mmCIF file of C-alpha atoms and ligand atoms in Angstrom:
data_model
loop_
_atom_site.group_PDB
_atom_site.id
_atom_site.type_symbol
_atom_site.label_atom_id
_atom_site.label_comp_id
_atom_site.label_asym_id
_atom_site.label_seq_id
_atom_site.Cartn_x
_atom_site.Cartn_y
_atom_site.Cartn_z
ATOM 1 C CA MET K 1 0.000 0.000 0.000
ATOM 2 C CA VAL K 2 1.343 3.446 -0.931
ATOM 3 C CA LYS K 3 1.617 5.656 2.137
ATOM 4 C CA ILE K 4 0.377 9.198 1.758
ATOM 5 C CA PHE K 5 0.752 12.357 3.793
ATOM 6 C CA ASP K 6 -1.789 14.983 2.842
ATOM 7 C CA LEU K 7 -1.449 17.676 5.530
ATOM 8 C CA LYS K 8 -0.324 20.999 4.104
ATOM 9 C CA ASN K 9 0.580 22.628 7.436
ATOM 10 C CA ILE K 10 1.928 21.373 10.769
ATOM 11 C CA ILE K 11 0.194 23.551 13.349
ATOM 12 C CA SER K 12 -0.919 21.177 16.118
ATOM 13 C CA ILE K 13 -0.097 17.525 16.758
ATOM 14 C CA LYS K 14 -3.851 17.123 17.267
ATOM 15 C CA ASP K 15 -4.286 17.565 13.489
ATOM 16 C CA MET K 16 -2.253 14.400 12.879
ATOM 17 C CA LYS K 17 -3.274 10.752 12.709
ATOM 18 C CA ARG K 18 -0.902 8.012 13.770
ATOM 19 C CA SER K 19 -0.346 7.196 10.092
ATOM 20 C CA ASP K 20 0.811 10.813 9.482
ATOM 21 C CA ILE K 21 3.314 10.533 12.325
ATOM 22 C CA ASP K 22 4.488 7.101 11.143
ATOM 23 C CA TYR K 23 4.970 8.488 7.628
ATOM 24 C CA LEU K 24 7.223 11.338 8.836
ATOM 25 C CA LEU K 25 9.190 9.109 11.229
ATOM 26 C CA ASP K 26 9.796 6.588 8.410
ATOM 27 C CA GLU K 27 10.955 9.407 6.120
ATOM 28 C CA ALA K 28 13.245 10.679 8.885
ATOM 29 C CA SER K 29 14.899 7.295 9.284
ATOM 30 C CA LYS K 30 15.542 7.202 5.524
ATOM 31 C CA LEU K 31 17.252 10.610 5.813
ATOM 32 C CA GLU K 32 19.198 9.715 8.969
ATOM 33 C CA ASP K 33 22.352 8.663 7.074
ATOM 34 C CA ILE K 34 22.553 11.994 5.253
ATOM 35 C CA ALA K 35 21.985 13.898 8.492
ATOM 36 C CA GLN K 36 24.491 11.894 10.555
ATOM 37 C CA SER K 37 27.207 11.704 7.897
ATOM 38 C CA ARG K 38 26.742 15.439 7.201
ATOM 39 C CA GLU K 39 26.178 14.847 3.523
ATOM 40 C CA ILE K 40 24.018 16.907 1.175
ATOM 41 C CA SER K 41 21.103 15.686 -0.954
ATOM 42 C CA GLU K 42 19.573 17.760 -3.726
ATOM 43 C CA GLU K 43 15.918 17.127 -2.776
ATOM 44 C CA LEU K 44 15.106 20.803 -2.151
ATOM 45 C CA LYS K 45 17.587 22.498 -4.478
ATOM 46 C CA GLY K 46 16.324 25.970 -5.381
ATOM 47 C CA LYS K 47 13.749 26.015 -2.557
ATOM 48 C CA LEU K 48 13.651 28.690 0.141
ATOM 49 C CA LEU K 49 12.393 28.394 3.732
ATOM 50 C CA GLY K 50 11.145 31.523 5.534
ATOM 51 C CA VAL K 51 12.245 31.418 9.175
ATOM 52 C CA MET K 52 10.095 33.841 11.200
ATOM 53 C CA PHE K 53 11.183 33.605 14.833
ATOM 54 C CA PHE K 54 9.605 36.236 17.079
ATOM 55 C CA GLU K 55 10.839 34.414 20.217
ATOM 56 C CA PRO K 56 14.360 33.106 21.055
ATOM 57 C CA SER K 57 15.482 29.649 19.964
ATOM 58 C CA THR K 58 18.702 27.701 19.590
ATOM 59 C CA ARG K 59 17.760 24.136 18.615
ATOM 60 C CA THR K 60 14.578 24.616 16.638
ATOM 61 C CA ARG K 61 15.848 27.409 14.408
ATOM 62 C CA MET K 62 19.336 25.913 13.923
ATOM 63 C CA SER K 63 18.002 22.442 13.177
ATOM 64 C CA PHE K 64 15.430 23.737 10.660
ATOM 65 C CA GLU K 65 18.191 25.707 8.952
ATOM 66 C CA THR K 66 20.551 22.712 9.033
ATOM 67 C CA ALA K 67 17.814 20.435 7.683
ATOM 68 C CA MET K 68 17.110 22.820 4.802
ATOM 69 C CA LYS K 69 20.822 23.108 3.956
ATOM 70 C CA ARG K 70 21.312 19.311 4.018
ATOM 71 C CA LEU K 71 18.571 19.131 1.355
ATOM 72 C CA SER K 72 20.299 21.856 -0.732
ATOM 73 C CA GLY K 73 17.621 24.427 0.122
ATOM 74 C CA GLU K 74 18.234 27.842 1.637
ATOM 75 C CA CYS K 75 16.713 29.959 4.408
ATOM 76 C CA ILE K 76 15.865 33.618 4.893
ATOM 77 C CA GLY K 77 14.340 35.172 7.977
ATOM 78 C CA PHE K 78 14.750 36.832 11.327
ATOM 79 C CA GLU K 79 15.372 35.669 14.877
ATOM 80 C CA SER K 80 13.491 38.354 16.829
ATOM 81 C CA SER K 81 10.645 40.776 16.088
ATOM 82 C CA GLY K 82 13.159 43.595 16.758
ATOM 83 C CA SER K 83 15.056 42.724 13.583
ATOM 84 C CA SER K 84 11.981 42.816 11.314
ATOM 85 C CA SER K 85 9.614 45.637 10.307
ATOM 86 C CA VAL K 86 7.149 44.300 12.890
ATOM 87 C CA SER K 87 9.121 46.579 15.235
ATOM 88 C CA LYS K 88 7.971 49.529 13.047
ATOM 89 C CA GLY K 89 4.346 48.449 13.415
ATOM 90 C CA GLU K 90 3.896 46.160 10.382
ATOM 91 C CA SER K 91 1.257 43.511 11.058
ATOM 92 C CA ILE K 92 2.138 39.834 11.343
ATOM 93 C CA ALA K 93 -0.253 39.112 8.454
ATOM 94 C CA ASP K 94 1.543 41.569 6.142
ATOM 95 C CA THR K 95 4.940 40.237 7.227
ATOM 96 C CA ALA K 96 3.834 36.661 6.481
ATOM 97 C CA LYS K 97 2.490 37.709 3.052
ATOM 98 C CA MET K 98 5.892 39.216 2.227
ATOM 99 C CA PHE K 99 7.577 35.932 3.136
ATOM 100 C CA GLU K 100 5.024 34.023 1.069
ATOM 101 C CA GLY K 101 6.141 36.051 -1.956
ATOM 102 C CA TYR K 102 9.739 34.900 -1.466
ATOM 103 C CA CYS K 103 9.555 31.405 0.074
ATOM 104 C CA ASP K 104 8.262 27.854 -0.445
ATOM 105 C CA ALA K 105 7.327 27.275 3.213
ATOM 106 C CA LEU K 106 7.312 29.230 6.489
ATOM 107 C CA VAL K 107 8.388 28.157 9.950
ATOM 108 C CA ILE K 108 7.045 30.343 12.748
ATOM 109 C CA ARG K 109 7.838 30.748 16.455
ATOM 110 C CA HIS K 110 5.841 33.279 18.472
ATOM 111 C CA GLU K 111 5.113 33.938 22.129
ATOM 112 C CA LEU K 112 1.351 33.969 21.498
ATOM 113 C CA GLU K 113 -0.705 30.816 21.112
ATOM 114 C CA GLY K 114 -2.472 30.607 17.760
ATOM 115 C CA VAL K 115 -0.143 32.788 15.664
ATOM 116 C CA SER K 116 0.988 29.937 13.372
ATOM 117 C CA LYS K 117 -2.639 28.959 12.757
ATOM 118 C CA PHE K 118 -3.487 32.599 11.996
ATOM 119 C CA ILE K 119 -0.615 32.815 9.486
ATOM 120 C CA SER K 120 -1.622 29.535 7.839
ATOM 121 C CA ASP K 121 -5.018 31.131 7.168
ATOM 122 C CA VAL K 122 -3.514 34.113 5.328
ATOM 123 C CA VAL K 123 -0.821 32.451 3.163
ATOM 124 C CA ASP K 124 -0.883 29.647 0.589
ATOM 125 C CA VAL K 125 2.533 28.093 1.297
ATOM 126 C CA PRO K 126 2.944 25.381 3.993
ATOM 127 C CA VAL K 127 3.247 26.748 7.546
ATOM 128 C CA ILE K 128 5.073 24.941 10.354
ATOM 129 C CA ASN K 129 4.484 25.846 13.997
ATOM 130 C CA ALA K 130 7.892 25.952 15.734
ATOM 131 C CA GLY K 131 6.301 26.757 19.116
ATOM 132 C CA ASP K 132 3.440 29.124 19.939
ATOM 133 C CA GLY K 133 3.515 30.422 23.502
ATOM 134 C CA ALA K 134 2.346 27.774 25.958
ATOM 135 C CA GLY K 135 0.362 26.109 23.148
ATOM 136 C CA GLN K 136 1.974 23.466 20.953
ATOM 137 C CA HIS K 137 5.399 22.466 19.602
ATOM 138 C CA PRO K 138 4.471 19.688 17.166
ATOM 139 C CA THR K 139 7.816 19.257 15.415
ATOM 140 C CA GLN K 140 9.514 18.826 18.804
ATOM 141 C CA THR K 141 7.021 16.058 19.512
ATOM 142 C CA LEU K 142 7.882 14.325 16.245
ATOM 143 C CA LEU K 143 11.569 14.264 17.147
ATOM 144 C CA ASP K 144 10.699 13.148 20.694
ATOM 145 C CA LEU K 145 8.714 10.209 19.325
ATOM 146 C CA TYR K 146 11.502 9.430 16.854
ATOM 147 C CA THR K 147 13.997 9.333 19.743
ATOM 148 C CA ILE K 148 11.822 7.088 21.932
ATOM 149 C CA LYS K 149 11.302 4.688 19.022
ATOM 150 C CA GLN K 150 15.006 4.700 18.186
ATOM 151 C CA GLU K 151 16.128 4.140 21.779
ATOM 152 C CA ILE K 152 13.459 1.706 23.029
ATOM 153 C CA GLY K 153 12.192 0.187 19.771
ATOM 154 C CA SER K 154 8.508 1.025 20.204
ATOM 155 C CA ILE K 155 6.256 3.685 21.686
ATOM 156 C CA ASP K 156 3.358 1.324 22.436
ATOM 157 C CA ASN K 157 3.128 -0.181 25.950
ATOM 158 C CA LEU K 158 5.447 2.385 27.582
ATOM 159 C CA LYS K 159 5.148 4.179 30.900
ATOM 160 C CA ILE K 160 6.244 7.772 30.425
ATOM 161 C CA ALA K 161 6.659 10.497 33.062
ATOM 162 C CA LEU K 162 6.406 14.150 32.013
ATOM 163 C CA ILE K 163 8.120 16.238 34.679
ATOM 164 C CA GLY K 164 8.391 19.939 35.504
ATOM 165 C CA ASP K 165 6.416 22.835 34.082
ATOM 166 C CA LEU K 166 3.386 21.071 32.668
ATOM 167 C CA LYS K 167 1.318 24.267 32.715
ATOM 168 C CA PHE K 168 3.414 26.427 30.404
ATOM 169 C CA GLY K 169 5.519 23.764 28.659
ATOM 170 C CA ARG K 170 4.302 23.453 25.088
ATOM 171 C CA THR K 171 6.473 20.388 24.406
ATOM 172 C CA VAL K 172 4.632 18.349 27.046
ATOM 173 C CA HIS K 173 1.246 19.511 25.753
ATOM 174 C CA SER K 174 2.017 18.281 22.238
ATOM 175 C CA LEU K 175 3.654 15.097 23.466
ATOM 176 C CA ALA K 176 0.732 14.167 25.749
ATOM 177 C CA ASN K 177 -1.687 14.681 22.850
ATOM 178 C CA ALA K 178 0.470 12.573 20.509
ATOM 179 C CA LEU K 179 0.891 9.695 22.957
ATOM 180 C CA CYS K 180 -2.899 9.201 22.909
ATOM 181 C CA LEU K 181 -2.398 7.738 19.420
ATOM 182 C CA TYR K 182 -0.301 4.839 20.756
ATOM 183 C CA ASP K 183 -1.473 1.604 22.376
ATOM 184 C CA ASN K 184 -1.396 0.964 26.098
ATOM 185 C CA VAL K 185 0.734 3.997 27.020
ATOM 186 C CA GLU K 186 0.537 5.125 30.665
ATOM 187 C CA LEU K 187 1.391 8.722 31.487
ATOM 188 C CA TYR K 188 2.560 10.151 34.812
ATOM 189 C CA PHE K 189 2.449 13.923 35.262
ATOM 190 C CA VAL K 190 4.945 15.143 37.866
ATOM 191 C CA SER K 191 4.748 18.839 38.716
ATOM 192 C CA PRO K 192 4.359 21.315 41.550
ATOM 193 C CA PRO K 193 0.639 22.010 42.194
ATOM 194 C CA GLU K 194 1.015 25.457 40.567
ATOM 195 C CA LEU K 195 2.266 23.961 37.290
ATOM 196 C CA LYS K 196 -0.108 21.062 36.679
ATOM 197 C CA MET K 197 -1.121 19.923 33.200
ATOM 198 C CA PRO K 198 -3.900 22.276 31.952
ATOM 199 C CA GLN K 199 -7.488 21.043 32.192
ATOM 200 C CA GLU K 200 -7.847 21.414 28.418
ATOM 201 C CA ILE K 201 -5.148 18.789 27.817
ATOM 202 C CA LEU K 202 -6.570 16.486 30.521
ATOM 203 C CA HIS K 203 -9.937 16.822 28.801
ATOM 204 C CA ASP K 204 -8.312 15.779 25.477
ATOM 205 C CA LEU K 205 -6.780 12.746 27.188
ATOM 206 C CA ASP K 206 -10.078 11.789 28.830
ATOM 207 C CA LYS K 207 -11.799 11.919 25.438
ATOM 208 C CA MET K 208 -9.167 9.492 24.093
ATOM 209 C CA ASN K 209 -9.450 7.186 27.170
ATOM 210 C CA MET K 210 -5.784 7.832 27.915
ATOM 211 C CA SER K 211 -4.449 6.542 31.229
ATOM 212 C CA TYR K 212 -2.705 9.231 33.309
ATOM 213 C CA THR K 213 -1.811 9.879 36.953
ATOM 214 C CA GLU K 214 -0.868 13.230 38.485
ATOM 215 C CA VAL K 215 1.748 13.199 41.260
ATOM 216 C CA SER K 216 3.990 15.795 42.876
ATOM 217 C CA ASN K 217 6.740 13.481 44.164
ATOM 218 C CA ILE K 218 9.071 11.964 41.604
ATOM 219 C CA ASN K 219 9.904 9.044 43.949
ATOM 220 C CA GLU K 220 6.352 7.764 43.458
ATOM 221 C CA ILE K 221 7.020 6.963 39.789
ATOM 222 C CA ILE K 222 10.747 6.653 39.153
ATOM 223 C CA ASP K 223 10.771 2.853 39.580
ATOM 224 C CA LYS K 224 7.832 2.358 37.207
ATOM 225 C CA VAL K 225 8.695 4.332 34.084
ATOM 226 C CA ASN K 226 10.572 3.704 30.841
ATOM 227 C CA VAL K 227 11.032 7.396 30.019
ATOM 228 C CA LEU K 228 11.629 10.435 32.226
ATOM 229 C CA TYR K 229 10.784 13.447 30.037
ATOM 230 C CA VAL K 230 12.096 16.424 32.016
ATOM 231 C CA THR K 231 11.292 20.070 31.278
ATOM 232 C CA ARG K 232 12.477 23.396 32.646
ATOM 233 C CA ILE K 233 10.273 25.815 34.559
ATOM 234 C CA GLN K 234 9.350 28.428 31.937
ATOM 235 C CA LYS K 235 10.505 31.590 33.709
ATOM 236 C CA GLU K 236 9.512 33.854 30.806
ATOM 237 C CA ARG K 237 5.818 32.889 31.124
ATOM 238 C CA PHE K 238 5.403 33.915 34.790
ATOM 239 C CA GLY K 239 3.686 37.255 35.416
ATOM 240 C CA ASP K 240 5.391 37.605 38.827
ATOM 241 C CA ILE K 241 9.074 36.632 39.167
ATOM 242 C CA ASP K 242 8.526 35.751 42.868
ATOM 243 C CA ASP K 243 6.133 32.983 41.794
ATOM 244 C CA TYR K 244 8.915 31.577 39.610
ATOM 245 C CA LEU K 245 11.531 31.818 42.354
ATOM 246 C CA LYS K 246 9.283 29.877 44.774
ATOM 247 C CA ILE K 247 9.246 26.781 42.544
ATOM 248 C CA LYS K 248 12.557 27.105 40.707
ATOM 249 C CA GLY K 249 14.587 23.922 41.250
ATOM 250 C CA ALA K 250 11.513 21.918 42.364
ATOM 251 C CA TYR K 251 12.807 18.817 40.550
ATOM 252 C CA ILE K 252 16.438 17.999 39.928
ATOM 253 C CA ILE K 253 17.357 14.645 38.378
ATOM 254 C CA ASN K 254 20.808 13.366 39.305
ATOM 255 C CA LYS K 255 22.879 10.256 38.631
ATOM 256 C CA LYS K 256 22.309 8.737 42.082
ATOM 257 C CA MET K 257 18.516 8.785 41.636
ATOM 258 C CA LEU K 258 18.867 6.867 38.364
ATOM 259 C CA GLU K 259 21.282 4.120 39.392
ATOM 260 C CA GLY K 260 19.876 0.647 38.769
ATOM 261 C CA LYS K 261 16.863 1.954 36.854
ATOM 262 C CA ASP K 262 15.904 0.754 33.369
ATOM 263 C CA LEU K 263 14.871 4.041 31.790
ATOM 264 C CA ILE K 264 15.999 6.858 29.523
ATOM 265 C CA VAL K 265 16.115 10.563 30.361
ATOM 266 C CA MET K 266 14.904 13.025 27.748
ATOM 267 C CA HIS K 267 14.596 16.828 27.772
ATOM 268 C CA PRO K 268 13.597 19.163 24.926
ATOM 269 C CA LEU K 269 16.294 21.595 26.198
ATOM 270 C CA PRO K 270 17.345 24.218 27.116
ATOM 271 C CA ARG K 271 17.993 22.861 30.606
ATOM 272 C CA ILE K 272 18.619 25.177 33.515
ATOM 273 C CA ASP K 273 19.184 23.050 36.634
ATOM 274 C CA GLU K 274 16.607 20.259 36.324
ATOM 275 C CA ILE K 275 19.105 17.606 35.150
ATOM 276 C CA ASP K 276 22.395 17.565 37.020
ATOM 277 C CA GLY K 277 25.515 17.547 34.845
ATOM 278 C CA ASP K 278 26.514 14.192 36.377
ATOM 279 C CA VAL K 279 23.797 12.512 34.262
ATOM 280 C CA ASP K 280 25.443 13.666 31.027
ATOM 281 C CA ASP K 281 28.057 10.896 30.976
ATOM 282 C CA THR K 282 25.648 8.084 31.852
ATOM 283 C CA LYS K 283 23.681 5.650 29.679
ATOM 284 C CA TYR K 284 20.492 7.446 30.778
ATOM 285 C CA ASN K 285 21.293 10.638 28.872
ATOM 286 C CA LYS K 286 19.357 10.728 25.606
ATOM 287 C CA TYR K 287 18.738 14.491 25.537
ATOM 288 C CA PHE K 288 21.679 15.410 23.327
ATOM 289 C CA LYS K 289 20.829 12.588 20.907
ATOM 290 C CA GLN K 290 17.236 13.871 20.972
ATOM 291 C CA ALA K 291 18.461 17.354 19.947
ATOM 292 C CA ALA K 292 20.580 15.862 17.125
ATOM 293 C CA ASN K 293 17.564 13.857 15.911
ATOM 294 C CA ALA K 294 15.911 17.197 15.129
ATOM 295 C CA VAL K 295 17.846 17.297 11.852
ATOM 296 C CA PRO K 296 16.567 14.093 10.141
ATOM 297 C CA VAL K 297 13.057 14.684 11.511
ATOM 298 C CA ARG K 298 12.917 18.279 10.278
ATOM 299 C CA MET K 299 14.462 17.202 6.951
ATOM 300 C CA ALA K 300 11.552 14.771 6.589
ATOM 301 C CA ILE K 301 9.018 17.488 7.432
ATOM 302 C CA LEU K 302 10.485 20.033 5.009
ATOM 303 C CA LYS K 303 10.942 17.546 2.171
ATOM 304 C CA THR K 304 7.392 16.248 2.538
ATOM 305 C CA LEU K 305 5.595 19.588 2.860
ATOM 306 C CA ILE K 306 7.576 21.451 0.192
ATOM 307 C CA LYS K 307 7.509 18.637 -2.389
ATOM 308 C CA ASN K 308 3.804 17.955 -1.788
ATOM 309 C CA ASN K 309 2.882 21.645 -2.149
ATOM 310 C CA PRO K 310 4.864 23.172 -5.051
ATOM 311 C CA LYS K 311 4.267 26.905 -5.559
HETATM 312 N N1 CP C 1 13.538 22.494 22.232
HETATM 313 C C1 CP C 1 13.437 23.761 21.823
HETATM 314 O O1 CP C 1 12.400 24.214 21.330
HETATM 315 O O2 CP C 1 14.593 24.491 21.980
HETATM 316 P P1 CP C 1 14.808 25.973 21.470
HETATM 317 O O3 CP C 1 13.901 26.870 22.293
HETATM 318 O O4 CP C 1 16.266 26.279 21.694
HETATM 319 O O5 CP C 1 14.409 26.041 20.017
#
């Protein structure tokens, strides 16, 4: 059977079926050799990606740009609203229309939820959400799933703990939604009471009959899980810095806690203090591999969307 992928945009993981995710993860594994051996393919020669980042990024922007270059495409764009004419008062819609005139696809990061969706409604080229406020980060989820599959062999039947800032962390929102598509996955949400998973996401999980348990003490779950997915407390999303300071450092994973456990540690990064540096040199550390996996996964996304939607 020929596999097809017919989404034009990647805005929310909730728009995807398991077959869509499987398609992109299969494509990513076919591109893994090019990504890891730092070779170049000519799949997107002559194509241009518009990189509109209104909010800071290291991994997402760099890996999209690397992915495009490994496919012989090129990128134009900006890395803060201050370096675009948005700072002079130009609307986001007009800015996006300018990019549409130059580019074959747009990748957007913005501090407000819904901006990528809004842009996808005003342009005809594919739009990729690279993180919208505390909303979604679907391409991060794709590389997270790719990493779990690569490291453990399957995503079905796993016990996965999402730890840290579950309120503001967009990566855990997307990942929780995506894991509903897999069989017999059990989720554990570990957070301070102030940073629990939003009701809207819990409602999504309930609708999908997803099994989840909320706890505040990591010791309750560390012996049960296959994956510890750790996230930082999102300082920039707190209205009052004192609220942040009260819960900063609430969870810190270190080597001693992990000894003898059969699990992997993941983190979308950046990390602040939530994984001690002594974990870096252990078998548990999969977070740097996870960040490197962004390149084949984003190559697969760009190749698929741009080739499927020629201008
Ligand atoms: N994981 C992630 O989104 O990292 P950046 O904010 O550096 O892009």
